XYZ file of C-alpha atoms in Angstrom:
346
model
C -122.774 -32.087 32.105
C -124.948 -34.933 33.392
C -122.732 -36.738 35.912
C -120.309 -38.898 33.908
C -122.098 -37.900 30.712
C -121.967 -34.653 28.707
C -124.370 -33.260 26.108
C -123.456 -31.604 22.825
C -124.692 -28.027 22.542
C -126.469 -27.664 19.224
C -125.491 -24.023 18.854
C -121.844 -25.165 18.976
C -122.364 -27.044 15.691
C -123.195 -23.973 13.614
C -119.544 -23.549 12.580
C -118.499 -27.175 12.910
C -119.013 -28.541 9.412
C -120.525 -31.944 8.802
C -118.746 -33.839 11.596
C -118.946 -33.064 15.297
C -115.436 -32.222 16.542
C -114.130 -34.675 19.104
C -114.151 -32.097 21.896
C -117.829 -31.267 21.231
C -119.061 -34.838 20.766
C -121.460 -36.012 23.468
C -120.192 -38.433 26.133
C -122.289 -41.238 27.615
C -120.601 -43.423 30.224
C -122.170 -45.899 32.623
C -119.074 -45.622 34.845
C -115.835 -43.607 34.831
C -113.618 -43.454 31.749
C -110.843 -46.055 32.115
C -107.198 -45.296 31.366
C -105.893 -48.054 29.082
C -102.341 -48.561 27.825
C -102.559 -49.536 24.156
C -99.245 -51.382 24.417
C -100.752 -53.856 26.863
C -104.266 -53.976 25.440
C -105.522 -57.245 23.944
C -108.792 -58.099 22.234
C -109.862 -61.636 23.128
C -112.202 -63.493 20.749
C -113.650 -66.775 21.985
C -116.723 -68.988 22.240
C -118.538 -71.824 20.533
C -119.046 -69.709 17.418
C -115.333 -69.631 16.480
C -112.859 -72.447 15.873
C -110.397 -71.370 18.563
C -109.851 -68.758 21.226
C -107.423 -66.083 20.144
C -106.396 -62.518 20.929
C -105.099 -59.530 19.001
C -102.883 -56.655 20.097
C -103.310 -53.014 19.157
C -100.537 -53.180 16.570
C -102.127 -56.234 14.957
C -105.460 -54.431 14.681
C -103.766 -51.424 13.058
C -102.143 -53.687 10.466
C -105.434 -55.222 9.311
C -107.298 -53.869 6.245
C -109.083 -50.699 7.356
C -112.234 -48.895 6.238
C -113.706 -45.476 6.980
C -117.355 -45.012 7.956
C -119.297 -41.764 8.400
C -121.876 -42.649 11.021
C -123.980 -41.256 13.831
C -123.903 -42.569 17.363
C -126.972 -41.674 19.397
C -127.946 -42.540 22.937
C -131.268 -44.396 23.133
C -132.337 -41.810 25.724
C -131.663 -38.810 23.491
C -134.628 -36.466 23.877
C -135.658 -38.101 27.177
C -136.361 -34.814 28.959
C -138.938 -33.972 26.280
C -141.247 -36.705 27.527
C -141.780 -34.436 30.524
C -141.298 -30.956 29.046
C -143.368 -31.545 25.922
C -145.757 -34.381 26.778
C -146.191 -34.052 30.546
C -144.877 -37.550 31.358
C -141.456 -37.086 33.011
C -139.112 -40.067 33.233
C -135.887 -40.737 35.171
C -132.462 -41.064 33.585
C -129.848 -38.832 31.974
C -131.857 -35.701 31.058
C -130.836 -35.354 27.428
C -132.685 -32.777 25.379
C -131.334 -33.487 21.860
C -127.577 -33.351 22.444
C -127.032 -37.095 22.885
C -126.122 -37.632 19.230
C -123.165 -36.943 16.974
C -121.723 -37.889 13.600
C -118.017 -38.624 13.199
C -115.721 -40.172 10.633
C -114.648 -43.484 12.129
C -111.737 -45.583 10.879
C -111.004 -49.134 11.850
C -111.320 -52.807 10.994
C -114.629 -54.435 10.044
C -115.639 -56.692 12.919
C -116.223 -59.524 10.467
C -112.508 -59.451 9.553
C -111.515 -60.236 13.134
C -114.238 -62.882 13.467
C -113.030 -64.617 10.313
C -109.451 -64.645 11.576
C -110.749 -66.407 14.684
C -112.420 -69.012 12.485
C -116.060 -67.916 12.415
C -118.373 -70.932 12.470
C -121.515 -71.302 10.326
C -123.286 -72.105 13.600
C -122.525 -68.678 15.111
C -125.671 -66.920 16.366
C -124.707 -63.972 18.574
C -121.653 -61.817 19.236
C -121.201 -60.340 22.725
C -118.620 -57.521 22.982
C -117.687 -56.375 26.491
C -116.048 -53.140 27.577
C -113.051 -52.710 29.871
C -114.655 -50.030 32.037
C -115.540 -50.795 35.656
C -118.616 -52.903 36.476
C -121.856 -50.929 36.504
C -123.520 -50.811 39.925
C -127.031 -49.350 40.264
C -129.208 -49.374 43.385
C -126.900 -51.901 44.985
C -126.970 -54.327 42.055
C -123.713 -55.144 40.269
C -124.557 -55.661 36.598
C -120.965 -56.315 35.544
C -119.168 -54.667 32.682
C -121.212 -53.040 29.923
C -121.919 -55.645 27.242
C -124.707 -56.178 24.741
C -125.233 -58.966 22.196
C -125.386 -58.404 18.459
C -126.991 -60.907 16.084
C -124.381 -62.421 13.807
C -126.036 -60.909 10.710
C -125.527 -57.362 12.013
C -122.047 -58.125 13.354
C -120.946 -59.335 9.920
C -122.660 -56.520 8.024
C -121.404 -53.011 8.848
C -120.003 -53.085 12.394
C -116.582 -51.510 12.846
C -113.802 -51.993 15.388
C -112.804 -48.343 15.343
C -109.498 -46.892 16.521
C -109.770 -43.406 14.939
C -112.346 -40.654 15.307
C -112.254 -37.741 12.875
C -108.702 -38.575 11.823
C -107.286 -38.872 15.353
C -106.783 -41.790 17.755
C -109.925 -42.319 19.811
C -110.045 -39.968 22.806
C -110.320 -41.845 26.136
C -113.943 -40.710 26.641
C -114.838 -42.203 23.264
C -113.314 -45.631 23.703
C -109.503 -45.594 23.348
C -107.862 -47.769 22.219
C -110.668 -49.570 20.308
C -114.453 -49.370 20.331
C -117.334 -50.774 18.333
C -119.287 -48.569 15.962
C -122.663 -50.098 15.134
C -124.193 -47.816 12.478
C -127.851 -46.807 12.826
C -128.401 -48.709 16.108
C -128.826 -47.324 19.614
C -125.564 -46.061 21.078
C -125.224 -48.719 23.777
C -124.519 -51.263 21.018
C -121.317 -49.354 20.144
C -119.370 -50.724 23.105
C -116.417 -48.554 24.145
C -113.021 -49.797 25.383
C -113.842 -53.219 23.974
C -111.566 -55.987 25.233
C -113.555 -59.209 24.930
C -115.815 -60.650 22.242
C -117.746 -63.859 22.803
C -119.142 -65.564 19.718
C -121.887 -68.029 20.585
C -123.803 -70.818 18.888
C -126.944 -69.851 20.813
C -128.676 -66.591 21.813
C -126.876 -64.497 24.428
C -128.282 -62.108 26.991
C -127.079 -59.330 29.266
C -128.789 -56.686 31.419
C -128.381 -54.312 28.469
C -130.823 -56.270 26.321
C -133.110 -57.611 29.081
C -133.309 -55.141 31.991
C -132.306 -52.022 30.033
C -132.740 -50.749 26.463
C -136.176 -52.244 25.980
C -139.552 -50.518 26.100
C -141.606 -50.956 29.267
C -144.872 -49.187 30.063
C -148.633 -49.197 29.491
C -148.294 -48.900 25.702
C -145.835 -51.813 25.458
C -146.021 -55.598 26.024
C -146.323 -56.645 29.698
C -142.858 -58.222 29.681
C -141.306 -55.386 27.708
C -140.707 -54.857 24.022
C -137.846 -56.397 22.028
C -134.289 -55.082 22.537
C -133.893 -51.684 20.916
C -131.993 -51.602 17.648
C -132.423 -48.974 14.901
C -133.102 -45.354 15.766
C -136.046 -43.396 14.355
C -136.241 -40.111 12.441
C -135.238 -36.924 14.304
C -134.459 -33.263 13.656
C -132.787 -30.439 15.573
C -132.097 -26.752 15.061
C -128.564 -25.395 15.467
C -129.869 -22.960 18.052
C -129.753 -22.713 21.831
C -132.951 -23.516 23.695
C -134.904 -20.259 24.194
C -132.674 -18.527 21.626
C -133.009 -14.759 21.278
C -133.257 -13.647 17.632
C -133.596 -10.200 16.005
C -136.971 -9.062 14.672
C -137.804 -7.800 11.165
C -134.757 -9.357 9.511
C -134.159 -12.232 7.169
C -132.915 -15.077 9.340
C -131.320 -18.276 8.103
C -132.280 -21.178 10.376
C -129.974 -24.193 10.203
C -130.385 -27.705 11.495
C -129.721 -31.396 10.998
C -131.955 -34.443 10.545
C -131.142 -38.140 10.715
C -132.679 -41.611 10.738
C -131.555 -45.111 11.624
C -133.483 -46.503 8.659
C -131.723 -44.640 5.838
C -131.092 -41.287 4.210
C -133.278 -38.310 5.040
C -134.946 -37.098 1.835
C -137.181 -34.269 3.048
C -137.221 -31.725 5.869
C -140.009 -29.255 6.599
C -139.941 -26.305 8.986
C -142.726 -24.455 10.762
C -142.204 -21.045 12.397
C -145.770 -20.728 13.667
C -146.078 -23.735 15.956
C -147.225 -26.118 13.240
C -149.973 -24.062 11.598
C -148.037 -24.072 8.311
C -144.986 -25.890 6.933
C -142.416 -25.156 4.246
C -139.590 -27.187 2.760
C -136.077 -26.656 4.061
C -133.136 -26.801 1.670
C -130.945 -29.868 2.143
C -127.211 -29.335 1.763
C -123.985 -31.282 1.827
C -123.369 -35.021 2.115
C -126.073 -37.515 3.042
C -124.487 -40.826 4.116
C -127.109 -43.404 5.023
C -125.801 -43.814 8.578
C -125.141 -40.110 9.172
C -127.311 -37.016 8.997
C -128.180 -34.267 6.541
C -127.718 -30.559 7.178
C -130.420 -28.133 6.062
C -131.319 -24.454 6.030
C -134.535 -22.477 6.017
C -135.036 -18.744 5.413
C -137.324 -17.038 7.947
C -138.308 -13.626 6.649
C -139.107 -10.686 8.945
C -140.272 -12.472 12.104
C -142.373 -10.348 14.442
C -141.273 -9.632 18.020
C -142.518 -12.073 20.641
C -142.367 -15.745 21.578
C -142.323 -18.255 18.734
C -142.194 -22.042 18.501
C -140.029 -23.535 15.778
C -140.677 -27.057 14.521
C -138.747 -29.277 12.125
C -139.847 -32.640 10.807
C -138.085 -35.038 8.448
C -138.830 -38.064 6.283
C -136.391 -40.778 5.291
C -136.059 -42.888 2.160
C -138.156 -45.705 3.660
C -141.110 -43.387 4.256
C -140.394 -43.023 7.969
C -141.484 -39.687 9.464
C -141.627 -37.901 12.809
C -144.916 -38.185 14.690
C -146.500 -35.469 16.772
C -146.488 -37.620 19.918
C -144.399 -40.487 21.295
C -145.972 -43.200 23.466
C -144.622 -43.179 27.019
C -142.037 -45.709 28.181
C -140.628 -45.870 31.698
C -136.970 -45.382 30.663
C -137.653 -42.521 28.263
C -136.078 -44.184 25.235
C -136.357 -43.263 21.564
C -138.133 -39.900 21.736
C -138.765 -39.161 18.073
C -141.704 -36.752 18.052
C -141.467 -33.352 16.385
C -139.733 -31.113 18.925
C -141.170 -27.734 19.903
C -138.149 -25.428 20.003
C -138.906 -22.135 21.780
C -137.286 -18.876 20.631
C -137.832 -15.223 21.486
C -137.722 -12.551 18.795
C -136.803 -9.051 19.980
C -136.378 -5.661 18.378
C -132.733 -5.017 17.526
């Protein structure tokens, strides 16, 4: 647990199948989880980018044409603690190792369907969904409810107003009654407990695309980089940190790799700290917005401390670097992760 947030344990995914079960899926909240009565919930759609203000009830949303999407949601700070542990540049914030990501099967209504029913204008530029959780207050500053603009092109492409997660109604911690799912983008874009959507004819801004979720630091522009969108390539082993493994046996190492740019097409594993690499075997489904599972056979490891590494490449040619440039919020750590294990005599 990290305050109001909770990290998925990678070793708990070894028997989980492709999707992360709802009770093991990471939780990232800026404030406390709200309790919302679906019977009284309304989704308001308004602004200069639609013909008229309107609202929809939960039952109306359920009656609209639905789609199912297999997609990852990943906190932009996933891997943040590794800036300090692996690169010697610690940063503040929720100390995720790699458990701030999960893939689920989401069901709901394409956001574009709701926008069209509100009379989407050709002049629409940005869409600003807002959550129904309490206003976020940090260091005495009230930033208001969590909200982050989406460009109209993304909003009308693959964004979902989801009301089911892995075949069940959304759990409260994951956005009941309705949340956004924005495939391949940083998790903050997938606003939970959504209750208001402004559609504008001009660019919109909020603290979540100006003050937060941008890159600041010596390796980035003086005023900060652009708002974060697509995630990079990452890999993780389905092992606890500092796992204890038996020596002189054939071990099957399992893991998962993913990318915000497209399908992962190759995974390589090193059991000697990067001195040599071998291909892992990819298995199971590979949806573009999800992840791929893989396995690697490690034969007769010797007793002692070992460092496991996994690196992936996606269909666009994107790969995992050996080092990530520092940023003050610790966002988007995508370097190859050094996973320590200890091999002991059985």
